[in-house]
Amino acid sequence: MVYSQRIATPGKPYPLGATWTGRGVNFALFSEHAEKVDLCLFDANGRKETDRIPLPIVSDHVWHGFVPDLQPGHLYGYRVYGPYDPPAGHRFNHNKLLVDPYAKAVVGQVIWHPACYGYRIGHPKGDLSFDRRDSARYIPKGMVVKTEYPWGTDRRPDRSLEHTILYECHVKGMTALHPQVPLELRGTFAGLSSPAVIDHLRRLGITSVELLPVFSFLDETHLAEKGMTNYWGYNPLSFFAPEPRYLTQPGPDEFKAMVARFHEAGLEVILDVVFNHTCEGNHFGPTISLRGIDNKSYYHLLNEDQRYYHNYSGCGNALNLWHPRVMQMAMDALRYWVQEMHVDGFRFDLAPVMARSPRGFEPNAIFLAAIRQDPVLNTVKLIAEPWDIGPSGYRTGEFPTGWSEWNDAFRNGVRSFWRGDPGMNGAMATRVSGSSDIFWRRSPLASVNFIAAHDGFTLHDLVSYNHKHNDANLENNQDGTDHNLSWNCGAEGPTTDTAVRTLRRRQKRNLMATLLLSQGVPMILGGDELGRTQDGNNNAYCQDTPISWLNWDAPGDPEDAAFLDYTARLIRLRQMHPALHRRRFFRGGPKPRGSMPTGDLPRASEGFAPVKDITWLHPRGSEMTDGDWNDANLRCFGYHMDGAEPGREDDRMIILMNAQPDAMAFILPGQAYGREWRVALDTAHDAQAAVDASYPRPNQWLSSGHAYPLQGRSLVLLVERSGLARS
């Protein structure tokens, strides 16, 4: 038994967590069903419990107390007393040390041991049994911190959505092999914000870095037994504390310094956050934090038997965000990361879970409504992954105004088209024009377009493998999706075949060009601009190895440097032309009166009909008809864009796409659409030629009616002659 010389005075019930006042620390913990709460203090290495102090007061289900003279850096945890009655939803066990869900720093990692569980593993009654072993030596500890930081003149870049270029990456994966990042900083926030990484992002033209989870997280037991880790981090322990593995010193300051450096470079920081489940899993999971604090309040339990959990996430449990205190915890965490840590937005993993009630998914759920009305959170970027594994879990397009969503329909449509699947022209046209069939209630900017993301093939692997190769995950290649919509271009994996390698490079150019020239908000997977490969692994969640890390020293293809330049050129093209990042959907008709171009193009008075804001083109140079769209054998089309929106005028453009293996002559439309064109991009040519503004030199200016030699499996961007200065 630990006896304490310290005594807690009543303190205050708010704010929740451990708050240093300068005179001591106020502790506050919500538990609606607890009977008693002990604060446990530990020595500097977290091994010895030095004090066990009952929190003396409970106010509105918040247990609180003030400990004088306690300083930042002190380690702590809780023991919570109450009934152990799983069928009634209660799993209190005061023998288990619990991590404060509001801890601003977490020190140490879970050491998996049977004592981490509230029940006796192997007991005939399973989780209905009760384990009396003390878990403190195996559990991470919260650390008291001071939140002040010398931010100076730090300001959010506040990039508008139409100018946003997202870059999804992993803190460690970006730097683990970077030769210009000091060895001791690789894999950390400090390493990620090193000049070499920031210079790369700025050279590329990125505006916003979207980081895979950085909240404190755990490695699942089945991974620990294999000597693996949860590399991606979608297994949260604390919603306020940065992951210790990404820090050189405990506490939040290193993360703040990273954000300040990114902001100074004009880059936004967006966090991938997990509020759908926690690391405690299902009824057979450990008791580490929320389960032992108040299982019945924090988690969605089945009505018919509260021993069990709703599992909308596939990870064993779901947070009960319909409980006001649980919603408060999530809202407090989000505001903390914006106000104290200065982040610029969030991407919500499996976001429909956050909007689930007993009636199912609700677009106007209280958590979503709370975010939209919050004066802090409604000013940052909000991105939803709009699906989960619960009933009717696919909810793309159903999130409220103010949200953007990952658009897997864009990913699938673009992959299928460039793979050469028949009958994809219509789907491709819908995707590149902003997916109005999905986001019609909002705008094209509601669509976050992507070809590749952390979950699935990289861009290079997408054109190099027909099948997943996940053997390194030690799950007999049974994990990961088989629906990749990939094409290896004629050989599986690495090859010396020149024709295959050339075609792969062209396909990568096609895919990247489609991503960056389409309406919506583009997201690039970190490393795709460098030809990153995972050797065909499409589920590298457990690969904290070179399989997942960016290889900066030895690019997989000699053309990788050229592809980096090519991608940067595409981003510049996109940013220069408002027509490529519209705030409104195309109308499919003439532009509103007063917004017609003022140049010397033929007008309706000259016998030409007004030109539509977007015109879909058949290779013969005429508009596509219903019969053309229904022609499954036609895998080629184009479109003409008549500038941008009213008030944001731009040059006319034509984009031609040919997914067929054979070349064809694509007739440029008549003079009403523009008289002279120049080639800004042709993916049929190697990267350097494709970004050369002077290509093709022999026919610099192409006239209407010209038969453009559109090569097989290629994309061409033509800009009206007046657009030369921009591009």
XYZ file of C-alpha atoms in Angstrom:
727
model
C 0.000 0.000 0.000
C 1.254 3.485 -0.929
C 0.818 6.151 1.745
C 1.038 9.794 0.751
C 2.423 12.767 2.627
C 0.549 14.999 0.205
C -3.071 16.053 0.630
C -5.309 17.438 -2.079
C -7.482 20.447 -1.415
C -10.830 20.688 -3.257
C -9.522 22.471 -6.350
C -11.804 23.061 -9.334
C -13.768 20.820 -11.712
C -12.601 22.762 -14.762
C -10.525 22.556 -16.831
C -10.363 18.781 -17.020
C -6.924 17.192 -16.924
C -3.812 18.280 -15.030
C -3.426 22.070 -14.995
C -0.366 23.744 -13.510
C -1.263 27.082 -11.911
C 2.205 28.222 -10.795
C 1.404 27.215 -7.202
C 0.576 23.592 -7.843
C -1.519 21.364 -10.072
C -5.279 21.033 -10.340
C -6.510 17.559 -11.327
C -9.999 16.948 -12.734
C -11.406 13.696 -14.151
C -14.907 12.929 -15.396
C -16.502 9.662 -14.255
C -20.256 9.461 -13.889
C -20.403 6.036 -12.267
C -17.226 5.965 -10.139
C -17.388 5.623 -6.361
C -13.882 6.920 -5.628
C -10.855 8.245 -7.570
C -7.223 8.134 -6.440
C -4.524 10.292 -8.011
C -1.245 8.359 -8.231
C 2.090 10.199 -8.448
C 5.293 8.550 -9.651
C 9.025 9.109 -9.517
C 10.921 10.590 -12.449
C 11.325 7.291 -14.310
C 7.701 6.265 -13.780
C 8.510 3.019 -11.992
C 7.738 3.793 -8.369
C 4.390 5.061 -7.141
C 5.304 7.701 -4.562
C 1.886 9.069 -3.601
C -1.727 7.921 -3.758
C -4.067 10.834 -3.101
C -7.883 10.561 -3.054
C -9.514 13.325 -5.078
C -11.704 14.901 -2.385
C -14.598 16.440 -4.313
C -16.966 15.376 -7.087
C -18.934 18.101 -8.895
C -21.334 17.138 -11.676
C -19.535 13.812 -12.061
C -16.107 15.489 -12.222
C -13.674 14.337 -9.524
C -11.183 17.047 -8.664
C -8.465 18.153 -6.273
C -5.542 20.576 -6.052
C -2.058 19.398 -5.053
C 0.125 22.314 -3.880
C 3.775 22.724 -4.912
C 3.595 20.097 -7.667
C 5.655 21.108 -10.714
C 5.548 20.475 -14.478
C 7.322 17.254 -15.367
C 5.663 15.209 -12.624
C 4.272 11.839 -13.755
C 0.822 10.672 -12.735
C -2.117 8.337 -13.377
C -5.448 7.392 -11.796
C -7.088 4.489 -10.020
C -10.869 4.542 -10.237
C -13.145 2.555 -7.917
C -16.595 1.284 -8.770
C -18.556 -1.846 -9.695
C -17.086 -4.531 -11.910
C -20.235 -5.683 -13.695
C -19.648 -6.103 -17.451
C -23.248 -7.106 -18.326
C -24.335 -3.758 -16.847
C -21.568 -1.915 -18.729
C -19.245 -1.347 -15.736
C -15.585 -2.433 -15.785
C -14.029 -0.570 -12.854
C -10.897 -2.157 -11.432
C -8.823 0.006 -9.065
C -5.875 -2.376 -9.426
C -5.305 -0.931 -12.897
C -3.458 2.330 -13.373
C -5.287 4.513 -15.883
C -3.936 7.141 -18.260
C -5.644 10.520 -18.003
C -7.552 11.045 -21.282
C -6.711 14.775 -20.955
C -2.966 14.232 -20.411
C -1.024 16.773 -22.488
C 2.028 14.502 -22.517
C 2.430 10.751 -22.126
C 5.701 9.163 -21.044
C 6.531 5.546 -21.817
C 4.858 2.752 -23.771
C 2.568 -0.072 -22.738
C 4.505 -3.192 -21.808
C 2.049 -5.941 -22.644
C 1.424 -8.143 -19.605
C -1.646 -10.007 -18.273
C -1.874 -7.353 -15.534
C -2.921 -4.788 -18.188
C -6.319 -6.482 -18.375
C -9.205 -5.997 -15.952
C -10.018 -9.715 -16.085
C -7.832 -12.804 -15.700
C -6.690 -13.983 -19.108
C -7.408 -17.692 -19.498
C -10.047 -17.761 -16.762
C -13.109 -19.903 -17.598
C -15.377 -16.874 -17.137
C -13.305 -14.799 -19.543
C -13.871 -11.070 -19.178
C -16.450 -11.709 -16.456
C -13.589 -12.649 -14.123
C -11.650 -10.059 -12.088
C -7.876 -9.533 -12.035
C -6.289 -8.107 -8.855
C -2.739 -7.571 -10.126
C -1.344 -4.034 -10.142
C -0.696 -2.833 -13.706
C 1.220 0.385 -12.882
C 4.661 -0.831 -13.933
C 3.363 -1.723 -17.413
C 1.349 1.416 -18.175
C 2.491 4.804 -19.591
C 2.125 7.809 -17.307
C 0.681 11.233 -17.931
C 3.032 14.153 -17.416
C 2.159 17.580 -16.026
C 3.152 20.254 -18.555
C 3.070 24.000 -18.832
C 1.386 25.107 -22.013
C 3.042 28.501 -22.533
C 5.176 28.705 -25.664
C 6.989 31.660 -27.290
C 4.937 31.699 -30.481
C 6.027 35.223 -31.355
C 4.380 36.335 -34.589
C 3.208 32.871 -35.679
C 0.155 33.059 -37.930
C -1.853 30.408 -39.727
C -1.182 30.468 -43.494
C -4.975 30.148 -43.941
C -4.804 28.738 -47.469
C -8.096 28.914 -49.356
C -9.469 25.528 -50.392
C -9.249 26.321 -54.099
C -5.504 26.896 -53.752
C -4.874 23.968 -51.381
C -2.536 21.131 -52.389
C -2.624 18.418 -49.722
C 0.349 16.130 -49.074
C -0.364 13.077 -46.922
C 2.697 11.775 -45.095
C 4.011 10.023 -41.999
C 6.217 11.759 -39.425
C 8.779 8.979 -39.321
C 8.435 7.757 -42.896
C 9.382 11.159 -44.305
C 12.692 11.368 -42.457
C 13.852 7.895 -41.412
C 16.169 7.667 -44.435
C 16.686 11.336 -45.260
C 20.446 11.917 -45.610
C 20.183 15.647 -44.831
C 18.249 15.183 -41.587
C 20.530 14.649 -38.553
C 20.447 11.040 -37.450
C 19.196 11.874 -33.952
C 16.230 13.810 -35.401
C 15.044 11.258 -37.937
C 11.553 10.017 -37.224
C 10.655 13.001 -35.047
C 8.694 16.236 -35.339
C 12.012 18.083 -35.251
C 13.275 16.035 -38.187
C 10.091 16.552 -40.178
C 10.459 20.318 -39.867
C 14.143 20.319 -40.857
C 15.151 22.678 -43.693
C 15.719 19.801 -46.125
C 12.139 18.514 -45.793
C 10.552 21.958 -45.858
C 12.599 22.932 -48.920
C 11.384 19.809 -50.711
C 7.731 20.579 -49.946
C 8.083 24.189 -51.058
C 9.893 23.207 -54.258
C 7.050 20.835 -55.033
C 4.389 23.494 -54.402
C 2.627 21.863 -51.458
C 0.441 24.133 -49.333
C -0.804 21.774 -46.617
C 0.828 18.755 -44.983
C -1.646 16.142 -43.735
C 0.050 14.021 -41.071
C -0.978 10.490 -40.249
C -2.023 10.218 -36.571
C 0.266 11.981 -34.098
C -1.856 11.448 -30.966
C -0.331 9.037 -28.471
C -1.163 5.510 -29.676
C -0.453 1.863 -28.836
C 0.811 -1.174 -30.700
C -1.720 -4.001 -30.604
C -0.746 -7.180 -28.782
C -0.780 -9.334 -31.927
C 1.726 -6.944 -33.521
C 3.918 -6.801 -30.424
C 4.062 -10.600 -30.393
C 5.413 -10.494 -33.970
C 7.920 -7.765 -33.163
C 5.927 -5.249 -35.215
C 4.322 -1.898 -34.463
C 1.178 -0.029 -35.421
C 3.151 2.160 -37.823
C 0.219 4.218 -39.078
C -0.961 5.081 -35.558
C -4.730 4.539 -35.861
C -4.999 3.163 -32.317
C -5.275 6.187 -30.007
C -4.526 6.255 -26.296
C -4.702 9.982 -25.526
C -6.351 12.670 -27.633
C -4.216 15.534 -26.298
C -0.680 14.130 -26.096
C 1.753 13.888 -29.031
C 3.100 10.394 -29.675
C 6.283 9.937 -27.553
C 8.066 8.067 -30.348
C 8.056 11.256 -32.421
C 9.701 13.342 -29.691
C 13.303 13.775 -28.605
C 12.052 15.195 -25.283
C 8.661 14.622 -23.598
C 6.088 17.394 -23.763
C 4.314 19.421 -26.454
C 7.035 21.986 -27.247
C 8.764 20.018 -30.000
C 5.476 19.663 -31.870
C 4.827 23.385 -31.478
C 8.265 24.207 -32.840
C 7.520 22.055 -35.893
C 4.252 23.885 -36.538
C 5.968 27.263 -36.192
C 8.600 26.262 -38.782
C 5.976 25.027 -41.208
C 3.970 28.216 -40.817
C 7.045 30.330 -41.380
C 7.462 28.500 -44.694
C 3.808 29.126 -45.586
C 2.785 25.483 -45.024
C -0.325 24.368 -43.165
C -0.352 21.424 -40.734
C -3.438 19.196 -40.849
C -3.799 16.267 -38.465
C -5.380 12.902 -39.225
C -7.398 12.342 -36.035
C -9.150 9.264 -34.669
C -12.291 9.908 -32.622
C -14.093 6.745 -33.667
C -12.447 4.249 -31.297
C -9.606 3.804 -28.799
C -6.781 1.351 -28.213
C -8.767 -0.602 -25.590
C -10.507 -2.771 -28.184
C -13.477 -5.033 -27.536
C -14.594 -6.753 -24.306
C -11.395 -8.806 -24.321
C -9.204 -5.714 -24.571
C -6.987 -4.128 -21.898
C -8.009 -1.646 -19.216
C -5.680 1.297 -19.764
C -7.771 4.461 -19.712
C -11.431 5.112 -20.582
C -12.598 1.553 -19.926
C -11.516 1.770 -16.309
C -12.567 5.409 -15.844
C -16.193 4.957 -16.935
C -16.778 2.290 -19.562
C -20.534 2.849 -19.692
C -20.235 6.565 -20.452
C -17.308 6.619 -22.866
C -18.234 3.762 -25.210
C -21.193 2.768 -27.403
C -22.488 -0.411 -25.743
C -25.107 -2.797 -27.078
C -28.518 -2.141 -25.579
C -29.379 -5.811 -25.237
C -26.143 -6.773 -23.432
C -23.851 -3.979 -22.271
C -20.989 -6.398 -21.894
C -20.369 -5.871 -25.618
C -19.465 -2.901 -27.795
C -20.696 -1.495 -31.054
C -17.843 -1.970 -33.504
C -18.398 0.567 -36.275
C -14.643 1.032 -36.665
C -13.552 -2.585 -36.998
C -11.232 -2.013 -34.028
C -13.458 -3.385 -31.288
C -15.236 -0.344 -29.877
C -16.718 3.046 -30.716
C -16.579 6.278 -28.733
C -19.968 7.437 -27.458
C -19.894 11.000 -28.735
C -23.600 11.364 -27.973
C -22.701 11.557 -24.289
C -22.187 15.264 -23.481
C -18.973 14.687 -21.497
C -17.459 12.460 -24.181
C -18.340 15.026 -26.822
C -16.806 17.676 -24.554
C -13.573 15.660 -24.437
C -13.403 15.489 -28.238
C -14.261 19.165 -28.643
C -11.738 20.183 -25.979
C -9.073 18.131 -27.742
C -9.755 19.686 -31.136
C -9.732 23.195 -29.699
C -6.513 22.413 -27.823
C -4.739 21.388 -31.019
C -5.910 24.563 -32.768
C -5.453 27.092 -29.964
C -2.438 25.703 -28.108
C -0.699 23.698 -30.841
C -1.659 26.016 -33.753
C -2.678 23.331 -36.254
C -4.684 24.338 -39.323
C -7.246 21.587 -39.663
C -8.195 17.945 -39.256
C -8.906 14.877 -41.329
C -11.336 12.646 -39.392
C -10.730 8.909 -39.720
C -13.919 6.856 -40.262
C -15.950 10.006 -39.723
C -19.468 8.464 -39.896
C -18.789 6.811 -36.515
C -18.795 10.292 -34.986
C -22.313 10.887 -36.310
C -23.891 7.586 -35.302
C -26.813 7.491 -32.881
C -29.081 4.565 -31.971
C -30.941 5.470 -35.182
C -27.806 5.188 -37.302
C -25.796 7.821 -39.165
C -27.177 11.362 -38.861
C -25.719 14.158 -41.027
C -26.917 16.663 -38.413
C -25.464 14.751 -35.466
C -24.714 16.842 -32.412
C -20.943 16.388 -32.699
C -20.878 17.621 -36.299
C -23.199 20.488 -35.394
C -21.026 21.399 -32.411
C -17.937 21.635 -34.604
C -19.656 23.813 -37.201
C -20.908 26.328 -34.618
C -17.685 26.435 -32.631
C -15.950 29.822 -33.082
C -12.525 28.147 -33.088
C -13.144 24.990 -35.102
C -15.302 26.473 -37.841
C -12.294 28.491 -39.028
C -10.045 25.503 -39.798
C -10.118 22.871 -42.523
C -12.420 19.917 -41.817
C -12.002 16.771 -43.921
C -13.989 13.569 -43.454
C -13.148 10.030 -44.405
C -16.835 9.432 -45.175
C -17.202 5.719 -44.513
C -17.047 3.166 -41.710
C -17.884 -0.547 -41.422
C -21.189 -0.083 -39.601
C -24.618 -0.574 -41.214
C -25.031 1.728 -44.227
C -21.549 2.995 -43.521
C -20.776 4.522 -46.928
C -21.745 8.203 -46.565
C -19.754 10.046 -49.215
C -21.428 13.358 -50.050
C -23.602 13.431 -46.929
C -21.493 15.564 -44.612
C -22.711 19.092 -43.898
C -21.628 22.401 -45.371
C -18.122 23.380 -44.339
C -16.730 19.864 -44.680
C -14.644 18.357 -47.461
C -14.541 14.593 -47.966
C -12.149 12.006 -49.295
C -13.615 11.009 -52.657
C -12.910 7.363 -53.379
C -15.162 7.582 -56.439
C -12.520 9.867 -57.958
C -9.766 7.384 -57.090
C -11.664 4.428 -58.527
C -12.904 6.193 -61.651
C -9.515 7.608 -62.586
C -7.711 4.325 -61.937
C -10.247 2.393 -64.023
C -10.119 4.846 -66.925
C -6.345 4.885 -67.231
C -6.194 1.120 -66.775
C -8.201 1.017 -69.981
C -11.468 -0.376 -68.629
C -14.300 0.001 -71.172
C -17.229 2.333 -70.639
C -15.467 4.694 -68.232
C -15.709 7.950 -70.218
C -18.830 9.157 -68.429
C -17.544 8.359 -64.963
C -14.204 9.974 -65.758
C -15.887 13.147 -67.020
C -17.933 13.390 -63.830
C -14.874 12.978 -61.626
C -12.574 15.455 -63.363
C -15.327 18.100 -63.347
C -15.784 17.949 -59.573
C -18.129 14.993 -58.856
C -21.315 17.043 -58.899
C -23.333 13.816 -58.661
C -21.972 13.394 -55.127
C -21.343 16.919 -53.849
C -24.150 18.815 -55.613
C -25.319 20.299 -52.302
C -21.971 22.009 -51.848
C -19.215 22.685 -54.384
C -16.283 20.982 -56.131
C -14.139 21.962 -53.134
C -16.040 19.441 -51.024
C -14.218 16.721 -52.979
C -10.728 15.762 -51.809
C -9.381 13.983 -54.873
C -6.688 11.353 -54.575
C -5.171 8.582 -56.643
C -3.183 6.983 -53.805
C -3.243 7.282 -50.019
C -1.525 5.605 -47.081
C -4.028 2.727 -47.299
C -3.377 0.979 -50.606
C -0.812 1.009 -53.388
C 1.546 3.917 -53.892
C 1.369 5.585 -57.301
C 4.429 3.665 -58.503
C 3.030 0.344 -57.289
C -0.329 1.117 -58.899
C 1.333 0.869 -62.320
C 3.718 -1.946 -61.327
C 1.562 -4.633 -59.684
C -1.661 -6.428 -60.559
C -1.875 -8.039 -57.131
C -1.024 -7.147 -53.537
C 2.179 -8.540 -52.052
C 1.681 -8.247 -48.293
C 3.733 -11.227 -47.146
C 5.911 -9.026 -44.922
C 2.835 -8.402 -42.748
C 2.918 -12.087 -41.702
C -0.798 -12.573 -42.369
C -0.428 -14.991 -45.290
C -1.204 -12.175 -47.718
C -4.828 -12.258 -46.530
C -4.888 -8.643 -45.322
C -5.456 -5.621 -47.529
C -7.919 -5.179 -50.352
C -7.904 -7.151 -53.596
C -9.829 -4.370 -55.356
C -6.872 -2.250 -56.420
C -7.861 -1.286 -59.980
C -4.154 -1.449 -60.788
C -2.269 -2.530 -63.901
C 1.352 -3.630 -63.996
C 1.833 -2.553 -67.646
C 3.014 -6.004 -68.654
C 5.240 -7.312 -65.854
C 4.644 -7.887 -62.150
C 6.959 -5.801 -60.007
C 10.492 -4.644 -60.856
C 11.576 -5.264 -64.429
C 14.346 -4.355 -66.838
C 11.959 -4.378 -69.799
C 12.394 -0.958 -71.399
C 8.933 -0.859 -72.966
C 7.228 -1.706 -69.660
C 9.234 0.885 -67.742
C 8.472 3.542 -70.353
C 4.757 2.790 -70.214
C 4.783 2.897 -66.413
C 6.343 6.348 -66.481
C 3.681 7.536 -68.899
C 0.883 6.074 -66.779
C 2.233 7.838 -63.702
C 2.282 11.097 -65.646
C -1.314 10.487 -66.745
C -2.505 9.798 -63.211
C -0.697 12.736 -61.631
C -1.863 15.102 -64.361
C -5.463 13.973 -63.917
C -5.233 14.539 -60.181
C -3.800 18.039 -60.467
C -5.874 19.263 -63.420
C -9.256 18.130 -62.027
C -11.799 20.189 -60.109
C -11.685 19.634 -56.345
C -8.901 19.617 -53.764
C -5.978 17.368 -54.776
C -4.110 15.205 -52.286
C -0.723 13.688 -53.140
C 0.560 10.688 -51.210
C 3.939 11.530 -49.726
C 6.743 10.107 -51.850
C 4.687 9.558 -55.002
C 6.544 12.477 -56.559
C 9.764 10.493 -55.974
C 8.584 7.134 -57.264
C 8.180 5.619 -53.782
C 7.421 1.903 -53.761
C 6.215 -0.432 -51.015
C 7.150 -3.479 -53.094
C 3.496 -4.164 -53.796
C 2.369 -4.014 -50.165
C -1.041 -2.316 -50.092
C -1.577 -2.494 -46.323
C 1.712 -1.413 -44.736
C 0.079 -0.419 -41.432
C 2.547 -2.535 -39.456
C 5.683 -1.823 -41.486
C 7.923 0.543 -39.558
C 10.608 -0.520 -42.010
C 12.095 0.664 -45.317
C 8.945 -0.750 -46.947
C 7.105 2.330 -45.692
C 9.895 4.898 -45.481
C 10.757 7.310 -48.277
C 14.059 6.408 -49.882
C 15.745 9.727 -50.594
C 19.171 8.313 -51.409
C 18.413 5.637 -53.978
C 15.340 6.446 -56.123
C 13.757 3.394 -57.668
C 13.872 4.836 -61.173
C 16.308 7.208 -62.943
C 13.295 9.251 -64.012
C 12.236 10.014 -60.433
C 14.001 13.383 -60.352
C 12.300 14.342 -63.611
C 8.944 13.207 -62.216
C 9.454 15.487 -59.225
C 9.981 18.421 -61.602
C 6.975 17.306 -63.630
C 4.733 17.221 -60.551
C 5.925 20.655 -59.446
C 5.183 21.983 -62.940
C 1.654 20.572 -62.794
C 1.044 22.258 -59.449
C 2.229 25.575 -60.851
C -0.081 25.168 -63.839
C -3.005 24.464 -61.541
C -2.316 27.431 -59.276
C -1.919 29.830 -62.224
C -5.233 28.977 -63.850
C -8.468 29.617 -61.902
C -10.338 27.434 -64.410
C -8.537 24.421 -62.891
C -9.724 25.093 -59.330
C -13.247 26.448 -59.533
C -15.380 27.263 -56.501
C -18.597 26.365 -58.324
C -19.678 23.487 -60.506
C -19.831 23.890 -64.256
C -23.355 24.685 -65.443
C -23.075 22.943 -68.788
C -24.409 26.051 -70.510
C -23.206 29.497 -71.587
C -21.527 31.579 -68.938
C -23.770 34.212 -67.309
C -24.200 37.514 -69.146
C -21.358 39.893 -68.404
C -18.795 37.148 -68.009
C -18.056 36.446 -71.672
C -14.442 36.854 -72.807
C -13.437 40.236 -74.170
C -10.848 39.031 -76.680
C -11.128 38.730 -80.455
C -12.940 35.373 -80.486
C -16.002 34.959 -82.721
C -19.237 35.956 -80.957
C -22.857 34.913 -81.384
C -23.394 37.984 -83.590
C -20.938 36.477 -86.062
C -23.087 33.383 -86.422
C -21.619 31.329 -83.556
C -23.709 30.035 -80.663
C -22.525 31.069 -77.177
C -19.864 28.683 -75.894
C -20.694 26.616 -72.808
C -18.587 26.852 -69.672
C -17.653 23.217 -70.343
C -18.058 21.337 -73.613
C -17.365 17.615 -73.854
C -15.537 16.743 -77.061
C -15.498 13.652 -79.264
C -12.214 12.914 -81.118
C -13.922 14.052 -84.326
C -14.070 17.588 -82.844
C -17.814 17.725 -82.168
C -19.728 17.600 -78.904
C -20.224 14.221 -77.304
C -23.725 12.785 -77.787
C -25.620 10.316 -75.622
C -24.632 7.618 -78.061
C -20.981 8.593 -77.717
C -21.124 8.391 -73.921
C -22.705 4.960 -74.171
C -20.064 3.649 -76.557
C -18.114 1.268 -74.301
C -15.421 0.857 -76.930
C -14.591 4.552 -76.994
C -11.943 5.210 -74.378
C -11.018 8.697 -75.478
C -12.640 12.100 -75.001
C -11.783 15.720 -74.345
C -13.314 18.831 -72.889
C -13.149 22.555 -73.489
C -13.326 24.955 -70.533
C -14.443 28.510 -71.238
C -12.321 30.282 -68.634
C -13.188 30.379 -64.966
C -16.106 31.755 -62.961
C -17.495 35.290 -63.069
C -15.014 37.580 -61.409
C -12.189 35.064 -61.871
C -11.617 35.090 -65.618
C -9.084 32.783 -67.206
C -7.988 31.525 -70.584
C -9.840 28.856 -72.451
C -8.370 25.369 -72.184
C -8.774 21.983 -73.778
C -7.855 18.708 -72.094
C -7.642 15.539 -74.189
C -7.517 12.050 -72.667
C -6.828 8.821 -74.536
C -6.840 5.600 -72.499
C -6.677 3.433 -75.627
C -3.353 1.805 -76.542
C -3.444 3.245 -80.057
C -2.916 6.812 -81.193
C -5.661 8.794 -82.864
C -6.086 12.144 -84.569
C -8.152 14.333 -82.239
C -9.737 17.231 -84.135
C -9.579 20.489 -82.205
C -12.985 22.212 -82.058
C -14.028 25.107 -84.300
C -13.141 28.762 -84.005
C -15.978 29.530 -81.622
C -13.940 27.686 -78.996
C -10.648 29.444 -79.695
C -8.507 30.055 -82.752
C -4.965 29.248 -81.640
C -3.658 26.872 -79.015
C -0.342 25.915 -77.538
C 0.595 22.632 -75.883
C 1.207 23.118 -72.178
C 1.439 19.381 -71.456
C 1.624 16.111 -73.362
C 2.212 13.033 -71.207
C 3.172 10.912 -74.224
C 6.611 12.448 -74.055
C 9.191 11.891 -71.384
C 8.980 14.165 -68.398
C 11.337 16.877 -69.588
C 9.566 17.267 -72.920
C 6.190 17.188 -71.195
C 7.001 20.217 -69.078
C 8.785 22.156 -71.792
C 6.566 25.161 -72.603
C 7.970 25.283 -76.131
C 6.792 21.799 -77.115
C 6.024 21.024 -79.902
C 8.501 23.367 -81.489
C 7.611 22.692 -85.166
C 3.943 23.571 -84.627
C 4.027 25.983 -81.716
C 0.577 27.380 -82.484
C -2.203 24.951 -83.302
C -5.318 26.236 -85.043
C -8.908 25.176 -84.591
C -9.638 22.146 -86.741
C -6.078 20.872 -86.329
C -5.830 17.083 -86.084
C -3.769 16.639 -82.943
C -1.721 13.405 -82.932
C -2.973 12.148 -79.579
C -0.834 9.177 -78.612
C -2.153 6.057 -76.969
C -2.485 6.272 -73.191
C -1.779 9.970 -72.986
C -3.202 13.256 -71.744
C -2.775 16.654 -73.395
C -3.442 20.131 -72.018
C -3.895 22.919 -74.573
C -4.108 26.544 -73.506
C -5.472 29.372 -75.617
C -2.757 31.555 -77.100
C -3.447 34.416 -74.671
C -2.552 32.075 -71.808
C 1.123 31.952 -72.757
C 2.180 34.472 -70.125
C 0.561 32.510 -67.320
C 1.869 29.059 -68.137
